[in-house]
Short mmCIF file of C-alpha atoms in Angstrom, two decimals:
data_model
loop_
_atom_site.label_atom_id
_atom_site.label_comp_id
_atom_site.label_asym_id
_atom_site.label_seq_id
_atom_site.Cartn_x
_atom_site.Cartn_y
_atom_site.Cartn_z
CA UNK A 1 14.02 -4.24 -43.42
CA UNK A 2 10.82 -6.80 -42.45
CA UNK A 3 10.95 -9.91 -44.31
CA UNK A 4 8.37 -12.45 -44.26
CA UNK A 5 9.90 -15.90 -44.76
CA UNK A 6 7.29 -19.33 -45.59
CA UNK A 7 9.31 -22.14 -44.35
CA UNK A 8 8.70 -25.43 -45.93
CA UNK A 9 6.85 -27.95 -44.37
CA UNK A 10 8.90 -30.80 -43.49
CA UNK A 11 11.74 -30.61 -40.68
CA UNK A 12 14.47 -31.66 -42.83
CA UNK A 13 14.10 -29.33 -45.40
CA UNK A 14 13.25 -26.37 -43.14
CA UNK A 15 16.86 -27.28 -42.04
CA UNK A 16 18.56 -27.29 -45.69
CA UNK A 17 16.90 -23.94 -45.94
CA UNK A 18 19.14 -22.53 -43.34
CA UNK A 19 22.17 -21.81 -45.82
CA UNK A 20 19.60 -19.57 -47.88
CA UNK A 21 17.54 -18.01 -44.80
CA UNK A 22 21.54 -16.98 -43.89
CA UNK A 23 22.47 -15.34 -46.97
CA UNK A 24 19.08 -13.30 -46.87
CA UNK A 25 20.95 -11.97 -43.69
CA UNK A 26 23.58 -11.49 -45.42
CA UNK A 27 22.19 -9.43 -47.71
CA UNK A 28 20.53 -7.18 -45.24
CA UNK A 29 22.26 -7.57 -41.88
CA UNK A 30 19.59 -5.45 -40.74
CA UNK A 31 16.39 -7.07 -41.29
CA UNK A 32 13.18 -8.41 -38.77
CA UNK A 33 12.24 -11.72 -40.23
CA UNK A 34 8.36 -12.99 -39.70
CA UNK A 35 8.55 -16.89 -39.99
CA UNK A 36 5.11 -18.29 -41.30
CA UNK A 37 5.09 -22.09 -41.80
CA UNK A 38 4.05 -25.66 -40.31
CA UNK A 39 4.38 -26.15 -36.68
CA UNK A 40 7.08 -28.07 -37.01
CA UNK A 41 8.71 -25.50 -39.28
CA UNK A 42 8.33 -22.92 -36.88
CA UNK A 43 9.48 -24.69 -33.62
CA UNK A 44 12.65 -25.83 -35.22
CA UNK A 45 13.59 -21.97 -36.25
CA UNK A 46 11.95 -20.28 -33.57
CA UNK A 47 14.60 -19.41 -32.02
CA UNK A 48 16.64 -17.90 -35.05
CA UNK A 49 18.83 -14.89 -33.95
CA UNK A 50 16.54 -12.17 -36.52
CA UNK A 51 13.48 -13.51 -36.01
CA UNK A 52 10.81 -11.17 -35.01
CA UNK A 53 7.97 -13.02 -34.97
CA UNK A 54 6.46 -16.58 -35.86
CA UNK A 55 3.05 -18.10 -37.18
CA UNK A 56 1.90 -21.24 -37.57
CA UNK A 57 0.44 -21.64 -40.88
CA UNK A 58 -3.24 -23.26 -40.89
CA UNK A 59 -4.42 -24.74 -43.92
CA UNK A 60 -7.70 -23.80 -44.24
CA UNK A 61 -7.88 -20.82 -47.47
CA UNK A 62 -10.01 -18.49 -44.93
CA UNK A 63 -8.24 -18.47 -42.25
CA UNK A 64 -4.71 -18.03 -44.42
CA UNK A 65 -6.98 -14.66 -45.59
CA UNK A 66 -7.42 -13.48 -41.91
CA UNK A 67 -4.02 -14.37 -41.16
CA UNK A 68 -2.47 -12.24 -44.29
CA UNK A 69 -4.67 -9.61 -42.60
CA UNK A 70 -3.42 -9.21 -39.20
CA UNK A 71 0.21 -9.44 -40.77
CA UNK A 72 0.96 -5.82 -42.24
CA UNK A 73 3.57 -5.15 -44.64
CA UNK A 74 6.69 -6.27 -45.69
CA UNK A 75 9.68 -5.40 -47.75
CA UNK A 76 9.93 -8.70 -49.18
CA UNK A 77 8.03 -11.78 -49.19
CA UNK A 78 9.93 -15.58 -49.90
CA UNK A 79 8.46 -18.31 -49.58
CA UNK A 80 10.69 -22.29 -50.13
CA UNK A 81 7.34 -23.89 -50.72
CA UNK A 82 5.97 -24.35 -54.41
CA UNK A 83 2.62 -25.21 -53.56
CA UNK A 84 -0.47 -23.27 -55.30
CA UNK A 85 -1.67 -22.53 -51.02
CA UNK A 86 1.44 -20.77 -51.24
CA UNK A 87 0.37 -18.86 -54.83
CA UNK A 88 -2.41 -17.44 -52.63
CA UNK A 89 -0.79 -16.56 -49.94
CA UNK A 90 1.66 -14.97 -52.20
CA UNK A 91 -1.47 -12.92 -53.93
CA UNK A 92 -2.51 -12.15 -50.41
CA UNK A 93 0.41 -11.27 -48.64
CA UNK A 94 1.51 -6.96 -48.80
CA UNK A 95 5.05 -6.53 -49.55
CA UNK A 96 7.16 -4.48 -52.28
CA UNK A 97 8.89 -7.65 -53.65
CA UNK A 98 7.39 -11.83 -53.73
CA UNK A 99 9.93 -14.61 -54.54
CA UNK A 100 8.20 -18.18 -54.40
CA UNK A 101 10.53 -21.23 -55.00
CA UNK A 102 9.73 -23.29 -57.93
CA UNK A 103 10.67 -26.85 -57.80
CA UNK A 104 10.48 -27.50 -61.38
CA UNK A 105 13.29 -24.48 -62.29
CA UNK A 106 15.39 -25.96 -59.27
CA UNK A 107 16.71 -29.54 -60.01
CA UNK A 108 19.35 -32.25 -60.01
CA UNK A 109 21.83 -30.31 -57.38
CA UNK A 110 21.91 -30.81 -53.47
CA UNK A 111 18.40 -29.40 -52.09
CA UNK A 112 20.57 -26.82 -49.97
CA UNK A 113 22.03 -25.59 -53.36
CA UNK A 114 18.14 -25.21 -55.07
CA UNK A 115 17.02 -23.49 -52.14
CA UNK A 116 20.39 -21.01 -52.28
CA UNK A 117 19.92 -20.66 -55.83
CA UNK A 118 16.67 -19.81 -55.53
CA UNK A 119 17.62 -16.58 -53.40
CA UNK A 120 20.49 -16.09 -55.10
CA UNK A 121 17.97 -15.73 -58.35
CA UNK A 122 15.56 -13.77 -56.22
CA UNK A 123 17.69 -10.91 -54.74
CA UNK A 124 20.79 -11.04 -57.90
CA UNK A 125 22.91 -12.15 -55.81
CA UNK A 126 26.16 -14.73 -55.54
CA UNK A 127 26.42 -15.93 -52.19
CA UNK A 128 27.40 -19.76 -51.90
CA UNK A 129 25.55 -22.12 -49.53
CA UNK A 130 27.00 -21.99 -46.41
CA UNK A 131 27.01 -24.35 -43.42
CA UNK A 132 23.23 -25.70 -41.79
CA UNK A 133 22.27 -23.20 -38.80
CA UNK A 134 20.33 -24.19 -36.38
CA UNK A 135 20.10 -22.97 -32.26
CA UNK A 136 19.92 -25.59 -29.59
CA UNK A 137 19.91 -25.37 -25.95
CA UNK A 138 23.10 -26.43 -23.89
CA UNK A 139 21.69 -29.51 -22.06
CA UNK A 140 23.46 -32.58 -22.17
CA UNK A 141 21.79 -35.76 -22.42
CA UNK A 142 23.03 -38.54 -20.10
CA UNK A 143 21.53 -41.89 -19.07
CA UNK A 144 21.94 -43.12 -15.59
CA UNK A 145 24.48 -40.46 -15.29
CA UNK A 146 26.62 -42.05 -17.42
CA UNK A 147 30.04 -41.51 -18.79
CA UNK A 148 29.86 -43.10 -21.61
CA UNK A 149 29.63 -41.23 -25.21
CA UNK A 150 26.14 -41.21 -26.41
CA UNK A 151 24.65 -43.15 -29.89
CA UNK A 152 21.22 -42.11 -31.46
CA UNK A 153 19.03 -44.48 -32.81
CA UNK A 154 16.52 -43.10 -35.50
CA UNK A 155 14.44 -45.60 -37.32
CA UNK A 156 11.27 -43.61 -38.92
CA UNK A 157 11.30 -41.45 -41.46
CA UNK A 158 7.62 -39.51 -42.37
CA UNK A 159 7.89 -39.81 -45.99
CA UNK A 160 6.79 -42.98 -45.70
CA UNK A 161 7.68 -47.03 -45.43
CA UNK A 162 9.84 -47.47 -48.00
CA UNK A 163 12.28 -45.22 -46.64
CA UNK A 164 12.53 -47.14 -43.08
CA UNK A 165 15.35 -49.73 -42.31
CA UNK A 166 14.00 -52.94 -40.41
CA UNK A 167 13.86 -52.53 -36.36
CA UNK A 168 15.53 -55.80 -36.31
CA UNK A 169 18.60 -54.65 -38.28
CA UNK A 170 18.89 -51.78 -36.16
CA UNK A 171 18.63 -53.75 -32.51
CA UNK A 172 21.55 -55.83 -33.72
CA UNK A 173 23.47 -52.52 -34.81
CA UNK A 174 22.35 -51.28 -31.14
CA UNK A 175 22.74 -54.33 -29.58
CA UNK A 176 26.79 -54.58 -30.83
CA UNK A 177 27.70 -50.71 -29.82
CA UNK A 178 25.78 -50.79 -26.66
CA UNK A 179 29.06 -51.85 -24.73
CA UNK A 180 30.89 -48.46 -26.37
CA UNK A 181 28.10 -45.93 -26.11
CA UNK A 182 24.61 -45.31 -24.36
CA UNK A 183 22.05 -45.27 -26.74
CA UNK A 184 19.01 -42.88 -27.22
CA UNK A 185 16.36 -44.03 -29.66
CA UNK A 186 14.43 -40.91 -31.47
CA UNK A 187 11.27 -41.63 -33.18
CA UNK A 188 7.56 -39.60 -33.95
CA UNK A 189 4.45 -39.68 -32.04
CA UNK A 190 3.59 -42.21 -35.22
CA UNK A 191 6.56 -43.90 -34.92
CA UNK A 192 6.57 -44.73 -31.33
CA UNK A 193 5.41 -48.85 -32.05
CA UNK A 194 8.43 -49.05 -34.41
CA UNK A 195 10.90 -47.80 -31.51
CA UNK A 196 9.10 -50.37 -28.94
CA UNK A 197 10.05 -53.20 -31.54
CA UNK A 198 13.72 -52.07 -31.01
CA UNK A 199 12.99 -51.65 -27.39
CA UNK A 200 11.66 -55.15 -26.82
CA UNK A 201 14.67 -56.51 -29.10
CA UNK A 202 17.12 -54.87 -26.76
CA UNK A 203 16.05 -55.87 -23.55
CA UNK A 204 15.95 -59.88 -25.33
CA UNK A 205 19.97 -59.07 -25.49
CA UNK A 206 19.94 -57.82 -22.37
CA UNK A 207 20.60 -54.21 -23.03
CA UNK A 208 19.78 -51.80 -20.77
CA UNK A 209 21.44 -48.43 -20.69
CA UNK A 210 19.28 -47.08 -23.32
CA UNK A 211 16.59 -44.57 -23.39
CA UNK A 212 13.48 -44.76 -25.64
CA UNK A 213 12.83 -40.89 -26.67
CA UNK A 214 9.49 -41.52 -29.37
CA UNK A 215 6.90 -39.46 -29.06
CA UNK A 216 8.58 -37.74 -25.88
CA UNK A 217 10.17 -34.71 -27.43
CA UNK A 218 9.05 -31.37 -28.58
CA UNK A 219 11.21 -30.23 -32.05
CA UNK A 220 13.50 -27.96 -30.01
CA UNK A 221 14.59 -30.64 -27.67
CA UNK A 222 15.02 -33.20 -30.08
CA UNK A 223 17.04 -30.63 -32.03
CA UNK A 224 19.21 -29.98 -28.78
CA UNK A 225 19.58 -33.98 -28.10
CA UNK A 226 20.61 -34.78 -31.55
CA UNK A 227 23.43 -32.13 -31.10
CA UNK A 228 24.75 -33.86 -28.50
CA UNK A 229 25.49 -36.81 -29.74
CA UNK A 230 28.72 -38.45 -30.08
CA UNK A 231 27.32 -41.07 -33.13
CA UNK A 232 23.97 -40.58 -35.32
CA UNK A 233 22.85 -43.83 -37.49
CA UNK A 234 19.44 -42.84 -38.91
CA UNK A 235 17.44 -43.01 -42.22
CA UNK A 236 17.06 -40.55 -44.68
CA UNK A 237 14.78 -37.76 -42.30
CA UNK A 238 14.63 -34.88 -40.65
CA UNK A 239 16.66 -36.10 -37.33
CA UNK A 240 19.33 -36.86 -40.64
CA UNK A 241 19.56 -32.95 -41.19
CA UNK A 242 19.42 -32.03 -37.91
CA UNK A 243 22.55 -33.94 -37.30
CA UNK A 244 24.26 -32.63 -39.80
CA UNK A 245 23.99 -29.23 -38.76
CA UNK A 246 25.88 -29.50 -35.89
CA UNK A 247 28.23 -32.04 -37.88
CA UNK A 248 27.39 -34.95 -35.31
CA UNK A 249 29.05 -38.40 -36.90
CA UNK A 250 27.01 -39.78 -38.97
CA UNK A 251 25.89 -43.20 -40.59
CA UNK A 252 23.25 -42.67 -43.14
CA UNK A 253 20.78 -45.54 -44.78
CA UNK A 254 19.38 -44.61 -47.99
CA UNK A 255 16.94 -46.43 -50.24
CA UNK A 256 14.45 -45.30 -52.72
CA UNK A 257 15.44 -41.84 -52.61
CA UNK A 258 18.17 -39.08 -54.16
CA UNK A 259 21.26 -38.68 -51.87
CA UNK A 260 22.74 -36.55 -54.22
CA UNK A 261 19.95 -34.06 -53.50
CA UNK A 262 18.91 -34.71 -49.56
CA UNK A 263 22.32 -36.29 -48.15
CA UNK A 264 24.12 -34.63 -45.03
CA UNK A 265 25.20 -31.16 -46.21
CA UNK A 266 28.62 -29.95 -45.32
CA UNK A 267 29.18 -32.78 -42.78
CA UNK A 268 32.79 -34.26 -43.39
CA UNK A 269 31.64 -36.86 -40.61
CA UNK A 270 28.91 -38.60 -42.17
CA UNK A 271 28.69 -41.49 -44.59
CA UNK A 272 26.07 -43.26 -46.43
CA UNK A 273 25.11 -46.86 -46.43
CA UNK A 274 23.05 -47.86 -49.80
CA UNK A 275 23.13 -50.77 -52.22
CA UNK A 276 22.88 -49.18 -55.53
CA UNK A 277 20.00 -51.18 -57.25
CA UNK A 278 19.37 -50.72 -60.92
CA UNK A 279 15.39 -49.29 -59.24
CA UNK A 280 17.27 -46.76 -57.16
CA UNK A 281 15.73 -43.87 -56.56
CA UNK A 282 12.30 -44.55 -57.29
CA UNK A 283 11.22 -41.65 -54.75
CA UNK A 284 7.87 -43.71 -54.10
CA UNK A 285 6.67 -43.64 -50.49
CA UNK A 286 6.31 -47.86 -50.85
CA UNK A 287 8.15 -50.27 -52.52
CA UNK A 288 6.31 -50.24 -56.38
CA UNK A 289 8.04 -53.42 -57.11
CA UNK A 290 6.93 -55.33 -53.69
CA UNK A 291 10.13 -56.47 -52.88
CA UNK A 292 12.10 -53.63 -50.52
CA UNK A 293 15.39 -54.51 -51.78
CA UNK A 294 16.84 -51.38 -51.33
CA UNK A 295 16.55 -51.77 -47.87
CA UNK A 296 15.75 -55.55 -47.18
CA UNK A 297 19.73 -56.04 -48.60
CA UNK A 298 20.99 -53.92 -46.28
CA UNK A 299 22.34 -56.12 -43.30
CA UNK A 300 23.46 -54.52 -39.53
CA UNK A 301 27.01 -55.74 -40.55
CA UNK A 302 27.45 -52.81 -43.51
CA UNK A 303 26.40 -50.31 -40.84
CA UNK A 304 28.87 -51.58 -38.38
CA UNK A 305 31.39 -51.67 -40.80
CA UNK A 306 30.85 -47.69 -41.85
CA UNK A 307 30.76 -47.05 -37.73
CA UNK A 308 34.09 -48.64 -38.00
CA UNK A 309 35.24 -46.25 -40.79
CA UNK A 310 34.09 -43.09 -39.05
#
């Protein structure tokens, strides 16, 4: 059976789309999956057990026509993405059956459960949402060939500002555990002058056995460094997901957005660190109000305190 899967754009969801890309197996142990999608997208499932082939999507209408092309057919068609790109491609794309994911049908349940429902809808079927599935490599991280159990650092987030936790809070959350763990800090090739603030910070406290990993890491190795990891304390993102796929410990900061719907899925490990403001979630990409709150309140003593607890 040849299935052609769109992936959805952003790392973290691609990952909460793992329970449903799994139950599509399910369904048809026997199938050859195509992954089309964003380069991200594709490098972080790349190297998905059924996968037959992958293409990175390109935004531009004519070449998505030329791509559709050169594809063939398929049995079935899905596509997580509810954009109207995807409505062409959809048009365009040859295959028996076409499921696309509609975001306004799907709401107020974990993300992983509207993406499961969605296939659930699309091939009448009942499978629950399993467990996050993702493939890393077996290489150990280690700094300075250390023995010490390993911390990750990640203080972006691509949605935008209002999602990131001050590099100053998380220094002083580094800062404290650095006698407990080596720390590696994660960060974008856009993120990289947030991740020298913490750098800077550290080496004022005089901490050392770190390594500064932004902008230094395709998606596959970040994927296999992040399951490595002995403690995670990140933002809501991508890394976040990531994490929780190979149920790493987790400490979780949310502000303006849903954790009901994009919290750590199935990780018993993981807790979340939020002040519940009467303007939580807003879901804007900056502050509308001006004043951060959701975030500026949030001090590097509640995070140590929920390290504590795990």
């Amino acid at each position: 059976m040849k299935i052609l899967i769109e992936l959805p754009t952003w790392l973290g969801d691609c990952v909460m789309a793992t329970p449903a890309i799994e139950n599509i197996v399910n369904f048809d142990n026997d199938v050859k999956i195509t992954f089309i999608g964003s380069f991200v997208a594709i490098e972080a499932m790349k190297n998905h057990q059924k996968v037959f082939k992958t293409v990175v999507l390109d935004k531009k209408y004519g070449v998505l026509y030329k791509i559709t092309r050169e594809l063939g057919e398929f049995d079935a068609f899905f596509s997580f993405r509810s954009s109207l790109r995807t409505k062409f491609l959809k048009f365009l794309i040859s295959a028996k059956n076409k499921y696309q994911f509609d975001k306004n049908k799907y709401q107020y349940r974990h993300q992983v459960e509207k993406y499961n429902d969605f296939i659930n809808d699309s091939l009448k079927s009942n499978f629950p949402a399993g467990k996050l599935v993702l493939h890393a490599d077996n290489l150990k991280l280690s700094i300075n060939n250390s023995s010490l159990p390993i911390l990750g650092i990640n203080p972006g987030a691509s949605y935008g500002s209002a999602k990131r936790w001050h590099p100053e809070e998380f220094a002083k959350v580094a800062s404290e555990l650095s006698g407990q763990y080596d720390i590696v800090i994660f960060g974008g090739e856009d993120e990289v002058d947030i991740v020298m603030d913490i750098e800077k910070l550290l080496l004022e406290k005089s901490v050392k056995n770190y390594q500064n990993l932004a902008g230094k890491t395709t998606i596959p190795e970040l994927i296999n460094h992040i399951s490595h990891l002995d403690l995670f304390i990140t933002g809501d993102s991508g890394p976040m997901h990531v994490a929780a796929a190979f149920e790493v410990p987790t400490v979780a900061i949310f502000g303006p957005t849903k954790d009901d719907e994009t919290s750590q899925w199935m990780n018993e490990k993981s807790l979340i660190v939020k002040k519940n403001l009467d303007c939580q979630p807003c879901m804007k990409r900056t502050c509308p109000l001006g004043h951060h709150n959701c975030m500026n309140l949030i001090k590097a003593v509640d995070v140590l305190d929920s390290v504590k607890s795990l």
